């Protein structure tokens, strides 16, 4: 069964400017911002501006724009945190682990020997997230 897109989801509200986010990158088709409950420092999300619940209902052009932004932001995240590697993932529907129903891709810098934190664990300090967002924006500008 197909579930309809709900325009009241939290990421749609971020796109409309109704709730704040620590933004790192924006273009005509995509937005990237810090995850408020990071699974590690530098945990960043990339979303399309076009409404889509997940991978399966997204317009292919929107998906292509998301993929390009994921690559651009992932390079900056890796540089900003001097990471050894990256983990990139995307969940679909509650059974797949999705909790916010606007398509999004997670980008996490990874470090040798450091285990990934819990999904939707604790809220991060806003000052820390603002600092991390600034580091990623600086890396994007330097790219
Ligand atoms: P999902 O489980 O749907 O793949 O992940 C949703 C992600 O969104 C989680 O990692 C969660 O921490 C993050 N998140 C939930 N609410 C908010 C919010 O209001 N702002 C931001 N920036 N991230 C959120």
PDB file of C-alpha atoms and ligand atoms in Angstrom:
ATOM      1  CA  UNK A   1       0.000   0.000   0.000  1.00  0.00           C
ATOM      2  CA  UNK A   2       1.289   3.461  -0.885  1.00  0.00           C
ATOM      3  CA  UNK A   3       1.210   6.033   1.925  1.00  0.00           C
ATOM      4  CA  UNK A   4       0.701   9.677   0.919  1.00  0.00           C
ATOM      5  CA  UNK A   5       3.325  12.349   1.556  1.00  0.00           C
ATOM      6  CA  UNK A   6       2.468  14.392   4.665  1.00  0.00           C
ATOM      7  CA  UNK A   7       3.421  18.081   4.186  1.00  0.00           C
ATOM      8  CA  UNK A   8       3.420  18.542   7.979  1.00  0.00           C
ATOM      9  CA  UNK A   9       6.532  16.368   8.442  1.00  0.00           C
ATOM     10  CA  UNK A  10       9.430  18.057  10.232  1.00  0.00           C
ATOM     11  CA  UNK A  11      11.701  18.357   7.175  1.00  0.00           C
ATOM     12  CA  UNK A  12       8.911  19.985   5.135  1.00  0.00           C
ATOM     13  CA  UNK A  13       8.649  22.508   7.994  1.00  0.00           C
ATOM     14  CA  UNK A  14      12.419  23.109   7.797  1.00  0.00           C
ATOM     15  CA  UNK A  15      12.110  23.655   4.022  1.00  0.00           C
ATOM     16  CA  UNK A  16       9.321  26.197   4.603  1.00  0.00           C
ATOM     17  CA  UNK A  17      11.382  27.948   7.289  1.00  0.00           C
ATOM     18  CA  UNK A  18       8.815  27.149   9.972  1.00  0.00           C
ATOM     19  CA  UNK A  19      11.410  25.535  12.231  1.00  0.00           C
ATOM     20  CA  UNK A  20      15.162  26.265  12.363  1.00  0.00           C
ATOM     21  CA  UNK A  21      17.990  24.055  11.138  1.00  0.00           C
ATOM     22  CA  UNK A  22      21.772  24.350  11.050  1.00  0.00           C
ATOM     23  CA  UNK A  23      22.131  24.565   7.280  1.00  0.00           C
ATOM     24  CA  UNK A  24      25.325  23.695   5.439  1.00  0.00           C
ATOM     25  CA  UNK A  25      24.328  23.816   1.753  1.00  0.00           C
ATOM     26  CA  UNK A  26      21.355  24.811  -0.379  1.00  0.00           C
ATOM     27  CA  UNK A  27      20.614  24.959  -4.101  1.00  0.00           C
ATOM     28  CA  UNK A  28      17.459  25.046  -6.228  1.00  0.00           C
ATOM     29  CA  UNK A  29      16.669  21.369  -5.659  1.00  0.00           C
ATOM     30  CA  UNK A  30      18.300  20.278  -2.383  1.00  0.00           C
ATOM     31  CA  UNK A  31      19.101  21.322   1.194  1.00  0.00           C
ATOM     32  CA  UNK A  32      21.724  19.936   3.591  1.00  0.00           C
ATOM     33  CA  UNK A  33      21.670  20.503   7.355  1.00  0.00           C
ATOM     34  CA  UNK A  34      22.930  19.015  10.617  1.00  0.00           C
ATOM     35  CA  UNK A  35      21.022  16.112  12.207  1.00  0.00           C
ATOM     36  CA  UNK A  36      19.765  17.239  15.664  1.00  0.00           C
ATOM     37  CA  UNK A  37      20.361  13.794  17.172  1.00  0.00           C
ATOM     38  CA  UNK A  38      23.702  12.956  15.575  1.00  0.00           C
ATOM     39  CA  UNK A  39      25.075   9.435  15.548  1.00  0.00           C
ATOM     40  CA  UNK A  40      28.519  11.001  15.533  1.00  0.00           C
ATOM     41  CA  UNK A  41      29.981  14.481  15.117  1.00  0.00           C
ATOM     42  CA  UNK A  42      29.355  15.892  11.652  1.00  0.00           C
ATOM     43  CA  UNK A  43      26.168  13.843  11.030  1.00  0.00           C
ATOM     44  CA  UNK A  44      24.561  15.691   8.098  1.00  0.00           C
ATOM     45  CA  UNK A  45      21.301  15.162   6.191  1.00  0.00           C
ATOM     46  CA  UNK A  46      20.583  15.906   2.527  1.00  0.00           C
ATOM     47  CA  UNK A  47      16.976  16.307   1.370  1.00  0.00           C
ATOM     48  CA  UNK A  48      15.268  17.170  -1.914  1.00  0.00           C
ATOM     49  CA  UNK A  49      13.109  20.288  -1.991  1.00  0.00           C
ATOM     50  CA  UNK A  50      10.478  18.411  -3.999  1.00  0.00           C
ATOM     51  CA  UNK A  51       8.122  16.433  -1.763  1.00  0.00           C
ATOM     52  CA  UNK A  52       8.897  12.711  -1.601  1.00  0.00           C
ATOM     53  CA  UNK A  53       8.314  10.270   1.233  1.00  0.00           C
ATOM     54  CA  UNK A  54      11.284   8.097   0.360  1.00  0.00           C
ATOM     55  CA  UNK A  55      13.359   6.546  -2.383  1.00  0.00           C
ATOM     56  CA  UNK A  56      10.460   4.833  -4.136  1.00  0.00           C
ATOM     57  CA  UNK A  57       8.159   7.820  -4.785  1.00  0.00           C
ATOM     58  CA  UNK A  58      10.892  10.384  -5.561  1.00  0.00           C
ATOM     59  CA  UNK A  59      11.150  11.902  -9.015  1.00  0.00           C
ATOM     60  CA  UNK A  60      14.346  10.597 -10.714  1.00  0.00           C
ATOM     61  CA  UNK A  61      15.544  14.146 -11.443  1.00  0.00           C
ATOM     62  CA  UNK A  62      15.122  15.019  -7.778  1.00  0.00           C
ATOM     63  CA  UNK A  63      17.039  11.868  -6.809  1.00  0.00           C
ATOM     64  CA  UNK A  64      19.844  12.833  -9.180  1.00  0.00           C
ATOM     65  CA  UNK A  65      20.048  16.276  -7.572  1.00  0.00           C
ATOM     66  CA  UNK A  66      20.159  14.660  -4.117  1.00  0.00           C
ATOM     67  CA  UNK A  67      22.961  12.318  -5.228  1.00  0.00           C
ATOM     68  CA  UNK A  68      25.034  15.232  -6.532  1.00  0.00           C
ATOM     69  CA  UNK A  69      24.543  17.156  -3.275  1.00  0.00           C
ATOM     70  CA  UNK A  70      25.362  14.060  -1.206  1.00  0.00           C
ATOM     71  CA  UNK A  71      28.694  13.750  -3.019  1.00  0.00           C
ATOM     72  CA  UNK A  72      29.483  17.467  -2.675  1.00  0.00           C
ATOM     73  CA  UNK A  73      28.574  17.600   1.026  1.00  0.00           C
ATOM     74  CA  UNK A  74      30.223  14.238   1.799  1.00  0.00           C
ATOM     75  CA  UNK A  75      33.533  15.523   0.445  1.00  0.00           C
ATOM     76  CA  UNK A  76      33.219  18.630   2.624  1.00  0.00           C
ATOM     77  CA  UNK A  77      32.209  16.627   5.717  1.00  0.00           C
ATOM     78  CA  UNK A  78      35.193  14.312   5.278  1.00  0.00           C
ATOM     79  CA  UNK A  79      37.541  17.287   4.920  1.00  0.00           C
ATOM     80  CA  UNK A  80      35.974  19.312   7.769  1.00  0.00           C
ATOM     81  CA  UNK A  81      36.372  16.494  10.294  1.00  0.00           C
ATOM     82  CA  UNK A  82      39.537  14.942   8.838  1.00  0.00           C
ATOM     83  CA  UNK A  83      37.585  11.681   8.719  1.00  0.00           C
ATOM     84  CA  UNK A  84      39.103   8.326   7.804  1.00  0.00           C
ATOM     85  CA  UNK A  85      35.933   7.323   5.951  1.00  0.00           C
ATOM     86  CA  UNK A  86      32.218   7.999   5.500  1.00  0.00           C
ATOM     87  CA  UNK A  87      28.985   6.122   6.069  1.00  0.00           C
ATOM     88  CA  UNK A  88      26.034   7.150   3.842  1.00  0.00           C
ATOM     89  CA  UNK A  89      22.580   5.640   4.395  1.00  0.00           C
ATOM     90  CA  UNK A  90      18.895   6.138   3.670  1.00  0.00           C
ATOM     91  CA  UNK A  91      15.877   4.452   5.335  1.00  0.00           C
ATOM     92  CA  UNK A  92      12.425   3.735   3.870  1.00  0.00           C
ATOM     93  CA  UNK A  93       9.235   3.319   5.921  1.00  0.00           C
ATOM     94  CA  UNK A  94       9.081   2.353   9.604  1.00  0.00           C
ATOM     95  CA  UNK A  95      10.035  -1.243   8.836  1.00  0.00           C
ATOM     96  CA  UNK A  96      13.156   0.101   7.155  1.00  0.00           C
ATOM     97  CA  UNK A  97      14.038   2.328  10.106  1.00  0.00           C
ATOM     98  CA  UNK A  98      12.632   5.628   8.744  1.00  0.00           C
ATOM     99  CA  UNK A  99      11.289   8.056  11.341  1.00  0.00           C
ATOM    100  CA  UNK A 100      10.870  11.284   9.317  1.00  0.00           C
ATOM    101  CA  UNK A 101       8.829  10.839   6.157  1.00  0.00           C
ATOM    102  CA  UNK A 102      10.521  13.231   3.756  1.00  0.00           C
ATOM    103  CA  UNK A 103      13.289  11.563   1.727  1.00  0.00           C
ATOM    104  CA  UNK A 104      16.710  12.150   3.288  1.00  0.00           C
ATOM    105  CA  UNK A 105      20.220  10.760   3.028  1.00  0.00           C
ATOM    106  CA  UNK A 106      22.444  10.538   6.114  1.00  0.00           C
ATOM    107  CA  UNK A 107      26.163  11.385   5.819  1.00  0.00           C
ATOM    108  CA  UNK A 108      28.437  10.430   8.702  1.00  0.00           C
ATOM    109  CA  UNK A 109      32.166  10.982   8.922  1.00  0.00           C
ATOM    110  CA  UNK A 110      33.832   7.852  10.327  1.00  0.00           C
ATOM    111  CA  UNK A 111      37.030   7.333  12.239  1.00  0.00           C
ATOM    112  CA  UNK A 112      39.147   4.212  12.522  1.00  0.00           C
ATOM    113  CA  UNK A 113      38.146   2.286  15.637  1.00  0.00           C
ATOM    114  CA  UNK A 114      35.117   4.530  16.512  1.00  0.00           C
ATOM    115  CA  UNK A 115      31.727   2.776  16.643  1.00  0.00           C
ATOM    116  CA  UNK A 116      28.652   4.479  15.115  1.00  0.00           C
ATOM    117  CA  UNK A 117      26.338   6.025  17.742  1.00  0.00           C
ATOM    118  CA  UNK A 118      22.689   5.068  18.289  1.00  0.00           C
ATOM    119  CA  UNK A 119      20.047   6.147  15.721  1.00  0.00           C
ATOM    120  CA  UNK A 120      17.897   9.031  17.087  1.00  0.00           C
ATOM    121  CA  UNK A 121      19.737   9.062  20.417  1.00  0.00           C
ATOM    122  CA  UNK A 122      20.256  12.311  22.372  1.00  0.00           C
ATOM    123  CA  UNK A 123      19.724  15.895  21.166  1.00  0.00           C
ATOM    124  CA  UNK A 124      22.980  17.714  20.398  1.00  0.00           C
ATOM    125  CA  UNK A 125      23.890  21.128  21.806  1.00  0.00           C
ATOM    126  CA  UNK A 126      22.830  23.810  19.281  1.00  0.00           C
ATOM    127  CA  UNK A 127      26.139  25.652  19.704  1.00  0.00           C
ATOM    128  CA  UNK A 128      28.074  22.519  18.840  1.00  0.00           C
ATOM    129  CA  UNK A 129      25.868  21.884  15.793  1.00  0.00           C
ATOM    130  CA  UNK A 130      26.325  25.501  14.679  1.00  0.00           C
ATOM    131  CA  UNK A 131      30.104  25.097  14.957  1.00  0.00           C
ATOM    132  CA  UNK A 132      30.018  21.835  12.980  1.00  0.00           C
ATOM    133  CA  UNK A 133      27.816  23.422  10.292  1.00  0.00           C
ATOM    134  CA  UNK A 134      30.270  26.326  10.005  1.00  0.00           C
ATOM    135  CA  UNK A 135      33.171  23.890   9.586  1.00  0.00           C
ATOM    136  CA  UNK A 136      31.361  22.073   6.771  1.00  0.00           C
ATOM    137  CA  UNK A 137      30.380  25.363   5.051  1.00  0.00           C
ATOM    138  CA  UNK A 138      34.034  26.462   5.216  1.00  0.00           C
ATOM    139  CA  UNK A 139      35.125  23.171   3.633  1.00  0.00           C
ATOM    140  CA  UNK A 140      32.523  23.645   0.881  1.00  0.00           C
ATOM    141  CA  UNK A 141      33.829  27.131   0.189  1.00  0.00           C
ATOM    142  CA  UNK A 142      37.410  25.854   0.075  1.00  0.00           C
ATOM    143  CA  UNK A 143      36.487  23.059  -2.391  1.00  0.00           C
TER     144      UNK A 143
HETATM  145  P1  LIG B   1      15.359   8.505   9.681  1.00  0.00           P
HETATM  146  O1  LIG B   1      15.181   7.530  10.787  1.00  0.00           O
HETATM  147  O2  LIG B   1      13.995   8.964   9.196  1.00  0.00           O
HETATM  148  O3  LIG B   1      16.241   8.034   8.591  1.00  0.00           O
HETATM  149  O4  LIG B   1      16.127   9.719  10.286  1.00  0.00           O
HETATM  150  C1  LIG B   1      15.565  10.932  10.664  1.00  0.00           C
HETATM  151  C2  LIG B   1      16.686  11.746  11.219  1.00  0.00           C
HETATM  152  O5  LIG B   1      16.208  13.050  11.415  1.00  0.00           O
HETATM  153  C3  LIG B   1      17.208  11.232  12.559  1.00  0.00           C
HETATM  154  O6  LIG B   1      18.598  10.976  12.453  1.00  0.00           O
HETATM  155  C4  LIG B   1      16.883  12.360  13.525  1.00  0.00           C
HETATM  156  O7  LIG B   1      17.903  12.543  14.468  1.00  0.00           O
HETATM  157  C5  LIG B   1      16.740  13.556  12.605  1.00  0.00           C
HETATM  158  N1  LIG B   1      15.785  14.559  13.060  1.00  0.00           N
HETATM  159  C6  LIG B   1      14.580  14.344  13.630  1.00  0.00           C
HETATM  160  N2  LIG B   1      13.957  15.518  13.887  1.00  0.00           N
HETATM  161  C7  LIG B   1      14.793  16.493  13.456  1.00  0.00           C
HETATM  162  C8  LIG B   1      14.710  17.916  13.461  1.00  0.00           C
HETATM  163  O8  LIG B   1      13.748  18.533  13.909  1.00  0.00           O
HETATM  164  N3  LIG B   1      15.775  18.603  12.930  1.00  0.00           N
HETATM  165  C9  LIG B   1      16.878  17.952  12.422  1.00  0.00           C
HETATM  166  N4  LIG B   1      17.846  18.722  11.947  1.00  0.00           N
HETATM  167  N5  LIG B   1      16.991  16.606  12.423  1.00  0.00           N
HETATM  168  C10 LIG B   1      15.959  15.888  12.929  1.00  0.00           C
END
